[in-house]
Coordinates of C-alpha atoms and ligand atoms in Angstrom, one line a residue:
X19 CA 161.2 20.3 144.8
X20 CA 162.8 23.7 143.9
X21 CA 165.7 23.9 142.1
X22 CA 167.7 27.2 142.4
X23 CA 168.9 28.2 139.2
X24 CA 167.9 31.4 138.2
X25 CA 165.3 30.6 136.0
X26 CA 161.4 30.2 135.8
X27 CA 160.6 27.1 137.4
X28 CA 157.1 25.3 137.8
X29 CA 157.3 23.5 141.5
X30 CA 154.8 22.1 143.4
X31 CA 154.1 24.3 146.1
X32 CA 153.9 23.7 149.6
X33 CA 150.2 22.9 149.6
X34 CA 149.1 22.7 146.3
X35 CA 149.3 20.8 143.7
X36 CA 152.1 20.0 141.0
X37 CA 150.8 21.5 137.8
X38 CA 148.7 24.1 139.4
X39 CA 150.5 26.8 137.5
X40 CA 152.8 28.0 140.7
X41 CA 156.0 28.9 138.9
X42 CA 159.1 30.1 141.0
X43 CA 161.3 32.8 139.6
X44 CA 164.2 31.9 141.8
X45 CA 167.7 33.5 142.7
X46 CA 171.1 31.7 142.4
X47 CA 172.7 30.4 145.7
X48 CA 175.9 30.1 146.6
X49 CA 176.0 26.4 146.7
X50 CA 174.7 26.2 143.2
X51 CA 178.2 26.6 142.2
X52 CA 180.0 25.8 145.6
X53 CA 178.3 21.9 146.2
X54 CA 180.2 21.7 149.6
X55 CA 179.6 24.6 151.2
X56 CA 179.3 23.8 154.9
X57 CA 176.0 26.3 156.5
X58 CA 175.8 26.9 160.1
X59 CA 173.2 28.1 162.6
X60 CA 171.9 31.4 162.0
X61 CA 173.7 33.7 165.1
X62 CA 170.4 35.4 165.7
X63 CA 169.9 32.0 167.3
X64 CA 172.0 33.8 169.9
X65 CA 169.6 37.1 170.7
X66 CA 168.4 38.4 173.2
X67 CA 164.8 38.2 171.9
X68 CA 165.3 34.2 170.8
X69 CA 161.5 33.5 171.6
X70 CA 160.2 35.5 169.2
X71 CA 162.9 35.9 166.2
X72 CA 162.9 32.5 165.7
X73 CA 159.5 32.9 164.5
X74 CA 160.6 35.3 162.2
X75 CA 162.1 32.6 160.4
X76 CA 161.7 32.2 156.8
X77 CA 161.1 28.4 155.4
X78 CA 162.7 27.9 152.1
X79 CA 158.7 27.0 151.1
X80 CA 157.6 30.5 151.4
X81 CA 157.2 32.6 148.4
X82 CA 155.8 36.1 147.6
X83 CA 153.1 36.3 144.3
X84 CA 153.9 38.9 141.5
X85 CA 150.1 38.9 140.8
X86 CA 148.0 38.9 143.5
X87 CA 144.4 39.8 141.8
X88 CA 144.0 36.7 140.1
X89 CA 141.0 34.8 138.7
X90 CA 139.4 31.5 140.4
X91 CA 140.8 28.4 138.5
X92 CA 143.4 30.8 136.6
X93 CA 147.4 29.6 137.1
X94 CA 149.1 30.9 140.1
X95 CA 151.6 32.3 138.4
X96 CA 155.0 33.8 139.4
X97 CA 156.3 34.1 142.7
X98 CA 159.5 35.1 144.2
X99 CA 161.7 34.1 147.0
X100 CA 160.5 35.5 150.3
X101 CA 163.3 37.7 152.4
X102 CA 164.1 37.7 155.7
X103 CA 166.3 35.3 158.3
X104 CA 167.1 31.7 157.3
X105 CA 167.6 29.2 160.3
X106 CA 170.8 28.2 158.6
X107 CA 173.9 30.8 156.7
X108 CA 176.5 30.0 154.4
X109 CA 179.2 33.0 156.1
X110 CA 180.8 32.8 159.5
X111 CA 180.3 36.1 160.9
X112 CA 183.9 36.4 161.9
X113 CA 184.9 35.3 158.1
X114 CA 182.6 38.1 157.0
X115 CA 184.1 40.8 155.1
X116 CA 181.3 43.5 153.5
X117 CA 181.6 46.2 151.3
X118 CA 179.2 48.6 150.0
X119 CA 178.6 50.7 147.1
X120 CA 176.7 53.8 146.3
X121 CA 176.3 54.3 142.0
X122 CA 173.9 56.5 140.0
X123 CA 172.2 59.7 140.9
X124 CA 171.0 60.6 144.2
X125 CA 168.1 59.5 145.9
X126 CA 166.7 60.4 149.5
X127 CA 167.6 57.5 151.9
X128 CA 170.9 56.4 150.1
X129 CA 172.4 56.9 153.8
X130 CA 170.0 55.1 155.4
X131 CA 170.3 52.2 153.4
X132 CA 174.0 52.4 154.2
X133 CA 173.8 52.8 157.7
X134 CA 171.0 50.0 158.0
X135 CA 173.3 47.5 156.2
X136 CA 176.2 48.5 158.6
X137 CA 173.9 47.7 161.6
X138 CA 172.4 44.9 159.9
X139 CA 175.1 43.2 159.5
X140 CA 176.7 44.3 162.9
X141 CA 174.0 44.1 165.4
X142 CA 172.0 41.3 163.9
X143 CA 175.3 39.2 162.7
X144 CA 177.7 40.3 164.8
X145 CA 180.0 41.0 161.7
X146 CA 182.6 43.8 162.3
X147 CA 184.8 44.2 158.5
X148 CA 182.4 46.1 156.6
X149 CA 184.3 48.5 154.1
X150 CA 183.1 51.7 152.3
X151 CA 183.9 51.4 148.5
X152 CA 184.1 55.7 148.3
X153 CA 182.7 57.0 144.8
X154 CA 180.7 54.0 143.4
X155 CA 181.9 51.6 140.8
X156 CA 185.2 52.8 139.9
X157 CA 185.8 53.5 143.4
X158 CA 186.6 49.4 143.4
X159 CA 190.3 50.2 141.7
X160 CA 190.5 53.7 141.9
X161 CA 190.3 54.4 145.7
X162 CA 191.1 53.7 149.4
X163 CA 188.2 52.0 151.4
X164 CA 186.9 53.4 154.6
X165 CA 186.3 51.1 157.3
X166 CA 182.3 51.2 158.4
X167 CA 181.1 51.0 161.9
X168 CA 177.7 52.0 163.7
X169 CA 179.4 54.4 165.3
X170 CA 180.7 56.1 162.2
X171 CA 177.0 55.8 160.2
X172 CA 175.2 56.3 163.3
X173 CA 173.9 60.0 162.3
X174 CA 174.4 59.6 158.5
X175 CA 170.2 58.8 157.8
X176 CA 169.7 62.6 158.9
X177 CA 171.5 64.0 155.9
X178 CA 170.9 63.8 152.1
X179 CA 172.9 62.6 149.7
X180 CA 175.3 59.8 150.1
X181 CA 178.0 58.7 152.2
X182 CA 180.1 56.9 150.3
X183 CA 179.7 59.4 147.2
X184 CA 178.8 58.6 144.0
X185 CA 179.6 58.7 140.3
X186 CA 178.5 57.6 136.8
X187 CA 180.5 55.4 134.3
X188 CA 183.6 53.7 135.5
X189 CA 182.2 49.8 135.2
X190 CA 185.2 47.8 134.7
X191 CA 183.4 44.5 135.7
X192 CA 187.4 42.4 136.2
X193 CA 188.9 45.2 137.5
X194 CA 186.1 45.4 139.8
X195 CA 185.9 41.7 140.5
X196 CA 189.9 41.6 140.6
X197 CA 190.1 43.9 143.6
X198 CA 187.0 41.7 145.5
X199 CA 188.9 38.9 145.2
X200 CA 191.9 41.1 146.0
X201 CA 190.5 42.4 149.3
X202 CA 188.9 38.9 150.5
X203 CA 185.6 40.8 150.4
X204 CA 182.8 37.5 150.3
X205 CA 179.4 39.8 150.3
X206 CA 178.7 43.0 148.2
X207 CA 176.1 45.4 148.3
X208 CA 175.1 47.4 145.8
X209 CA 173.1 50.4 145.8
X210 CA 171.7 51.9 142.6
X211 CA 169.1 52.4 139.5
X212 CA 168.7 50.3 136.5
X213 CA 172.4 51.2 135.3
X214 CA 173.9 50.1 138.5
X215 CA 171.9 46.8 138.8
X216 CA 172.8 45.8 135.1
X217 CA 176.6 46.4 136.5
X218 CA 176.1 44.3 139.8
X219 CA 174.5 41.2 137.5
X220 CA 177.8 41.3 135.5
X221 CA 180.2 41.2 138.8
X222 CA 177.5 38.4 140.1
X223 CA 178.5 36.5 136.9
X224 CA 182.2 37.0 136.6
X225 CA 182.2 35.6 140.4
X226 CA 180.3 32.8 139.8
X227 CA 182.6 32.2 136.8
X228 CA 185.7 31.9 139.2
X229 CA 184.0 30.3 142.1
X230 CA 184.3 32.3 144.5
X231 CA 182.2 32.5 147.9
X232 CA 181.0 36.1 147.3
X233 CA 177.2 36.9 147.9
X234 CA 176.4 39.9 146.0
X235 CA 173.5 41.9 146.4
X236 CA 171.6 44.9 144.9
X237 CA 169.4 47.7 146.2
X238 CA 167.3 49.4 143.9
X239 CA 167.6 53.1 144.2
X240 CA 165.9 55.2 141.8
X241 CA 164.0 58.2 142.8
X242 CA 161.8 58.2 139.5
X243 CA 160.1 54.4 140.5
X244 CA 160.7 53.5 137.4
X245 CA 162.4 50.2 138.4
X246 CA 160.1 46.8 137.4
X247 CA 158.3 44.4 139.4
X248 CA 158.8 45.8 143.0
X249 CA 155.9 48.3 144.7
X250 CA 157.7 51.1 144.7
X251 CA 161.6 52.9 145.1
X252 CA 163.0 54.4 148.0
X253 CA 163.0 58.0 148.1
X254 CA 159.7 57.9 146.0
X255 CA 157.7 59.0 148.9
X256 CA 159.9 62.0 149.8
X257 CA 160.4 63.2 146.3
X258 CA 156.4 63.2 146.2
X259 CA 156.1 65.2 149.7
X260 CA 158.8 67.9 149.0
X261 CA 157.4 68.3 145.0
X262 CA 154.2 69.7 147.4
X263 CA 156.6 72.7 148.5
X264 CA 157.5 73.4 144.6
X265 CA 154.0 73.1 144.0
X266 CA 152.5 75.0 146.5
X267 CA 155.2 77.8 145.5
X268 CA 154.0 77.9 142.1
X269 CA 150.5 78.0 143.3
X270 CA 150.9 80.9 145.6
X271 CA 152.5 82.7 143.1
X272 CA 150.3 82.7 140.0
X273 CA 147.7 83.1 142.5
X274 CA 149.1 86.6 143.4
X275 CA 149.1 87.7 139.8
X276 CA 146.7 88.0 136.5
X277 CA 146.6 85.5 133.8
X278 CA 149.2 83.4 136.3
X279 CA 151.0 80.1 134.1
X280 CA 153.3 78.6 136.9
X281 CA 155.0 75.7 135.7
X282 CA 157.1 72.8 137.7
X283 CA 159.2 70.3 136.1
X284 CA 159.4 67.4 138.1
X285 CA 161.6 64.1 138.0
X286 CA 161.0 61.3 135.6
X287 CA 163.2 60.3 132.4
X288 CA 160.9 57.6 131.4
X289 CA 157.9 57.2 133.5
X290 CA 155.6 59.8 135.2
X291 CA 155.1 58.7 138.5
X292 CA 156.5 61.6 140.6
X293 CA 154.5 63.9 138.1
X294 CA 151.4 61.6 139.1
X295 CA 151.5 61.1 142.4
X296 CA 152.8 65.0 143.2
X297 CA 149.6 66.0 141.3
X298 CA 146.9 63.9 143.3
X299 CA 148.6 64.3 146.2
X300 CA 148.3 68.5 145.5
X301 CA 145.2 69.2 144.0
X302 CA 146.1 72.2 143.4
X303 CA 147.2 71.3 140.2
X304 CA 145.6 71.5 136.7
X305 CA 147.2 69.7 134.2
X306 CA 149.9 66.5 134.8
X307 CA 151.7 65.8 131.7
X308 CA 154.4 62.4 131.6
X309 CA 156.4 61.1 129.5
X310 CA 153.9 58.1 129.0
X311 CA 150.9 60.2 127.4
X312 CA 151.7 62.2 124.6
X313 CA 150.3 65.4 123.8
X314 CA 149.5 68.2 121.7
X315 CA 149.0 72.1 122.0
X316 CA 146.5 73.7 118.8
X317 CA 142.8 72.4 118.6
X318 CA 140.3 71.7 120.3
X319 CA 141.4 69.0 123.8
X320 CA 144.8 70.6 123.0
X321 CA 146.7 72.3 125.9
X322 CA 146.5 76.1 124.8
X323 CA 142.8 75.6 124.7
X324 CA 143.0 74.3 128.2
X325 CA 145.5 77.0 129.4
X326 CA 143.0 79.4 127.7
X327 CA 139.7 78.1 129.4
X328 CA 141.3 78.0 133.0
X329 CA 142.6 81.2 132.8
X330 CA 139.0 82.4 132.3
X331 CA 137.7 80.6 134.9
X332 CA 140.1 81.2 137.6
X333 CA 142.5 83.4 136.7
X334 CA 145.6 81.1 136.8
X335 CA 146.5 77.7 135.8
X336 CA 149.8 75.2 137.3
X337 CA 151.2 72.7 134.9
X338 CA 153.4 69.8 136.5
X339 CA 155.4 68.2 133.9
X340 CA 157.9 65.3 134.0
X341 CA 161.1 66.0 132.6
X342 CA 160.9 63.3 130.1
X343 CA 157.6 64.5 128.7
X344 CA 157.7 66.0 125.2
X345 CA 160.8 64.9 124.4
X346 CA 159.6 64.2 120.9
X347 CA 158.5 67.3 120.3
X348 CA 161.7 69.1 121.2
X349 CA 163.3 67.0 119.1
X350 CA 161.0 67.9 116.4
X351 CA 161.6 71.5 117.2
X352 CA 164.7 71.9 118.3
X353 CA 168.3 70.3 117.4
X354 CA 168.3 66.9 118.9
X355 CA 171.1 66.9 121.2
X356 CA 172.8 63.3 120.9
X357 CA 175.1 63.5 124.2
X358 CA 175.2 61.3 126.6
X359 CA 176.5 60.8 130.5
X360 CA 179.3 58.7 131.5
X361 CA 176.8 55.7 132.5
X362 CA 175.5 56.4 128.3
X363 CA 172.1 57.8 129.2
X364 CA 170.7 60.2 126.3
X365 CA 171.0 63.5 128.0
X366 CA 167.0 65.0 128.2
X367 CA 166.8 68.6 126.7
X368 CA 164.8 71.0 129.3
X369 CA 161.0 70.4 128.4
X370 CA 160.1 72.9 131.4
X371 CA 161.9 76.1 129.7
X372 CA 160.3 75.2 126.2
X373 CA 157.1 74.5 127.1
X374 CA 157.2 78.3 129.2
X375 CA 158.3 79.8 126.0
X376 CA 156.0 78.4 123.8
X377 CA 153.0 78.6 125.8
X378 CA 154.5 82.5 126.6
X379 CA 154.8 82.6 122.7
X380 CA 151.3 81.3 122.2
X381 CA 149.5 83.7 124.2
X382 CA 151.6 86.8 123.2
X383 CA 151.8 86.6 119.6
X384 CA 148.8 84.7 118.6
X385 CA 145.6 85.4 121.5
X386 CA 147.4 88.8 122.3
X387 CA 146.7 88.2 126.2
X388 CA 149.4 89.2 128.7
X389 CA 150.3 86.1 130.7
X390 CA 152.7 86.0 134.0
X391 CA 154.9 82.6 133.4
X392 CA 156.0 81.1 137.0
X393 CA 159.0 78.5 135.8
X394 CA 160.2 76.5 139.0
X395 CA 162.7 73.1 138.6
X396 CA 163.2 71.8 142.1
X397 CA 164.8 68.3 141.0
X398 CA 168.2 69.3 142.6
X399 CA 166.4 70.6 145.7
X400 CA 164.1 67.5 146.0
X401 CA 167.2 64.9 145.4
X402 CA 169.2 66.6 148.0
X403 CA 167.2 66.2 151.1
X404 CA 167.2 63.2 153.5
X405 CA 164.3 60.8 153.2
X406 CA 161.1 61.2 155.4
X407 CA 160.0 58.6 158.4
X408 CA 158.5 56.7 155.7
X409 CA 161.2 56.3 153.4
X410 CA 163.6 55.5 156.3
X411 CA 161.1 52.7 157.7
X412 CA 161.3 51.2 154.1
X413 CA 165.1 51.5 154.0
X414 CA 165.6 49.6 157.2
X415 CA 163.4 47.0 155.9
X416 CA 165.5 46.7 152.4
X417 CA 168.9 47.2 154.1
X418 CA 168.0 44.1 156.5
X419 CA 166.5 41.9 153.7
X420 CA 169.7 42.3 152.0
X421 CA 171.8 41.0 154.5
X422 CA 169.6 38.3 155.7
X423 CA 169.8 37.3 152.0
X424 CA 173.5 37.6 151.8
X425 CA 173.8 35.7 154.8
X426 CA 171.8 32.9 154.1
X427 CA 173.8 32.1 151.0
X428 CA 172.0 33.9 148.1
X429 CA 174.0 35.8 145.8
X430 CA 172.7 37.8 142.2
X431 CA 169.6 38.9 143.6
X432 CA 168.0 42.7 144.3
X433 CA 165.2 42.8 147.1
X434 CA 162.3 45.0 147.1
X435 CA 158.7 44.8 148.0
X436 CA 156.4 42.6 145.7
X437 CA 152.7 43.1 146.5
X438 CA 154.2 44.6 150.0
X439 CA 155.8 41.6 151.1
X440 CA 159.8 42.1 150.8
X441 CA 161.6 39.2 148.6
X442 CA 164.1 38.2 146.7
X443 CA 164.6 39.2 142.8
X444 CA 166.9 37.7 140.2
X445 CA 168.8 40.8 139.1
X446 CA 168.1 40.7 135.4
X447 CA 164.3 40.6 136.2
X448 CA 164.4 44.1 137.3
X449 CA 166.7 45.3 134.4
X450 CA 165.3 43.9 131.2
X451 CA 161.9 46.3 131.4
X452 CA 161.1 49.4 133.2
X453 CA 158.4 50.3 135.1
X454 CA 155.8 53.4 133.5
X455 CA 152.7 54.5 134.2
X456 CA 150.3 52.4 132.4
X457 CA 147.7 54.7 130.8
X458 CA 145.5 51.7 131.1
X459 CA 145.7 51.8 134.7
X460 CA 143.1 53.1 137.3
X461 CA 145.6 55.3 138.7
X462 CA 146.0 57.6 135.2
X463 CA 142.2 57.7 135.1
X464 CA 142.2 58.8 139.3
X465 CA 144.7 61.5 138.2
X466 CA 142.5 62.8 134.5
X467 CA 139.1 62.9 136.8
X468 CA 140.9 64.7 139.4
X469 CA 142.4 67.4 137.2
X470 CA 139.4 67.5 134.4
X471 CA 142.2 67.7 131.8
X472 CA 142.3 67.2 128.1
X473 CA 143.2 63.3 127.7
X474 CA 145.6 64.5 124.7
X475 CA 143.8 61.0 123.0
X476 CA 142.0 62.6 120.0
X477 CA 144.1 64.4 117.8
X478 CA 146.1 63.2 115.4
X479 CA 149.0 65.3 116.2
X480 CA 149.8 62.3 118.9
X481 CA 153.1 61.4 117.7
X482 CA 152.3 57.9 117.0
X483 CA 155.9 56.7 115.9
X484 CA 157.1 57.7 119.5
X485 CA 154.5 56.6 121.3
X486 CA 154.6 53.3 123.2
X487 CA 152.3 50.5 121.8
X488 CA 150.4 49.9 124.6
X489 CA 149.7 54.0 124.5
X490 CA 148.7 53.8 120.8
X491 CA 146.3 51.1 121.3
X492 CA 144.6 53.3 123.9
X493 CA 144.5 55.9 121.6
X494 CA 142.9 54.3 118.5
X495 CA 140.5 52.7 120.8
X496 CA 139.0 55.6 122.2
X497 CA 139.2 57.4 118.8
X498 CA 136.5 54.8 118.0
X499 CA 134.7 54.6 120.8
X500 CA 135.3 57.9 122.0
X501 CA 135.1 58.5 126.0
Ligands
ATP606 P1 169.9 56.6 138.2 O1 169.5 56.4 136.7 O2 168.8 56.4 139.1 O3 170.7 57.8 138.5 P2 171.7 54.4 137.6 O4 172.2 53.3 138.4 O5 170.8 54.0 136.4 O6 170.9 55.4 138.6 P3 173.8 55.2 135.9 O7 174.7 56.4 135.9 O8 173.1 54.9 134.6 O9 172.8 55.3 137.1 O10 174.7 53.9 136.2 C1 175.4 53.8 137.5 C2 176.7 52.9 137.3 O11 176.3 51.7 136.7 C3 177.7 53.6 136.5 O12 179.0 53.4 137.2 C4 177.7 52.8 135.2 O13 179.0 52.7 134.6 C5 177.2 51.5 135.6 N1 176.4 50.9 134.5 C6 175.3 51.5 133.8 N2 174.8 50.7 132.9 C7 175.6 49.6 132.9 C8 175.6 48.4 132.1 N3 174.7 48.2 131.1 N4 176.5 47.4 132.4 C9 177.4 47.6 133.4 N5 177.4 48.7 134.2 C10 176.6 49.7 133.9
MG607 MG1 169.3 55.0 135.4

């Protein structure tokens, strides 16, 4: 009925009908290359609360939908693997040895994660070798483990940052998988952005490639959201809450003064969603500019004019910005920089102190008005704190789908929430495309009627070379028709 090779696969579902459209984007399992794997009963057979875990239960049949507004008679479309307990796993708990992994940048509710695997894998599996791979991927051949226990992670969710520490660059994927195989480690899990996934789908392949009875597993951590086809990232949620506290700082301040510009550059390389969300959730703020909508400053709809006209009527204006807006510009402007970090991401040159200065330049020189610029950058703040109840709820929830997964024999797959039911991902599904704000989307359109700000869609100082297709086709559609 379903085969399980990591590919797009039109099955008959469990009550439909063959050729209905239902397509099953499935991930590998352990006995796709291990034929005689022996599985045994699930040892949450054994609980306490038997009676009503077993209905917990998750029949190989069930499926979670990528699309779930669809139209009468249209195909069903994709779905995923759903997550959660198997009646039957591939691992003997006392065979089980774990390790985890923390790569990337940092995220609120890294720790919990960790901890929640730890007593996932402890309390629900009754597995006790769980090893803590210190300073992420090199970490595999360049470091001592440390032995994980509840009782060692049992306070570890009330701090920020992470555990197990953290680093970029340093994916050496035999090295990595040499010292697995070394260590008789048979399920890894992997927390970490788009980088960090791309890295665990290369170890999932070099173990597959030597046979080996190794279940690995990633958990997508990025703090921007930017990660495809799940809901939403970890940490989101608290990076949106605490942006309120940088927000309400700049607020109070250019409230306190005449012609007040406060500024706050928030989060988001490639896609505006802390920006967003951090300006509807405020309302105190005027303007949201992401990376996603180009804009422009001289003219009419340009952002000096705006700047101009709510300084007139209220006397102050705040500007959130995402740190990957107006990149082009500063390139323009400024001497690209072309370096990059250890993991080869373009370092971003600081939109927030170029966009003070020219706006300070602006006003000055050309409208001779005196202006009070308010610059705040709490990104190093925001990352640092542990995640909120929330976020921690949603960790648990990740951290337990991943071992259930792991357990049950599944191996090359990331979890997350699709259409807020938790599933199972192939790991180059979430890799090949990141997730942005579509300017299409209801949500941009919430977020311009809340703020009343220029839509930076009629001038043809829009950089269109830059700008994504999807944007530009917005843009020369409402040159013509004109909103
Ligand atoms: P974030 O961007 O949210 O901070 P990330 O996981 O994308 O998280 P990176 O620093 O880009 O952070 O990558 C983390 C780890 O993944 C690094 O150790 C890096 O070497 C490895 N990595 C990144 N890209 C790849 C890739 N294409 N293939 C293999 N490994 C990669
Ligand atoms: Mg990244």
């Amino acid at each position: 009925l379903i085969s399980r090779q990591n590919c797009r696969i039109k099955a008959q579902s469990s009550n439909g009908t063959a050729g209905d459209g239902f397509v099953l984007e499935d991930v590998p399992h352990l006995t796709d290359f291990l034929p005689g794997l022996l599985s045994y009963p699930n040892p949450l057979q054994n609980s306490k609360a038997y009676s009503i875990v077993r209905q917990t239960f998750v029949t190989p049949e069930d499926a979670v939908a990528e699309n779930i507004v669809v139209q009468k008679d249209s195909p069903r479309g994709v779905h995923f693997r759903r997550a959660g307990p198997r009646e039957k796993v591939y691992f003997k708990s006392e065979e089980v040895r774990a390790c985890i992994v923390t790569c990337g940048g940092l995220c609120p509710g890294i720790n919990t994660v960790i901890r929640e695997l730890v007593y996932g894998l402890n309390y629900m599996y009754g597995v006790d070798d769980i090893l803590g791979i210190e300073g992420g991927y090199r970490g595999f051949y360049s470091k001592n483990t440390v032995s994980l226990t509840p009782k060692l992670v049992n306070d570890i969710h009330k701090r920020g940052g992470t555990f197990l520490q953290t680093s970029r660059g340093g994916h050496d994927t035999n090295k990595i998988v040499d010292n697995i195989e070394d260590r008789g480690i048979n399920q890894v899990y992997i927390i970490g952005g788009d980088g960090t996934q791309k890295g665990a789908d290369l170890i999932f392949k070099e173990v597959e490639k030597r046979g080996l009875q190794v279940a690995v597993a990633g958990i997508p951590k990025t703090i921007d959201n930017d990660i495809a086809v799940i809901d939403k990232s970890f940490g989101f949620d608290t990076a949106v809450e605490e942006a309120q506290r940088a927000i309400n700082a700049a607020h109070v301040e250019v409230e306190s003064v005449e012609n007040g510009v406060g500024i706050v550059k928030l989060m988001g390389r490639y896609s505006g969603f802390i920006a967003m969300y951090a300006t509807l959730a405020s309302r105190d703020v005027d303007c949201c500019l992401i990376p996603e909508s180009p804009f422009y400053f001289e003219g009419r709809g340009g952002l000096f004019e705006f700047v101009e006209e709510r300084l007139k009527e209220n006397g102050h204006i705040v500007i959130v910005l995402a740190e990957g807006a107006g990149q082009d510009y500063l390139a323009r402007e400024l001497h690209p920089i072309d370096e990059k970090d250890a993991s080869g991401n373009r370092l971003l040159l600081d939109v927030g102190l170029w966009l003070s200065q020219k706006i300070k330049d602006h006003f000055t020189n050309v409208r001779k008005m005196a202006i009070n610029m308010k610059y705040i950058d709490p990104t190093y703040m925001i990352r640092a704190i542990p995640s909120n109840a929330a976020d921690n709820v949603y960790c648990t929830l990740l951290a337990q789908s991943a071992v259930h997964g792991a357990m049950a024999g599944y191996t090359g797959f990331t979890v997350g929430p699709v259409n807020s039911s938790h599933a199972y991902i192939p790991i180059a599904r979430v890799t090949e495309t990141q997730n942005t704000v579509k300017l299409t989307d209801r949500m941009w359109a919430r977020l311009l009627e809340s703020t009343n700000q220029p839509s930076f869609l009629n001038s043809n100082e829009v950089i269109p070379e830059k700008a994504d297709q999807e944007t530009m086709e917005v843009v020369n559609d409402l040159r013509i028709t004109s909103i």
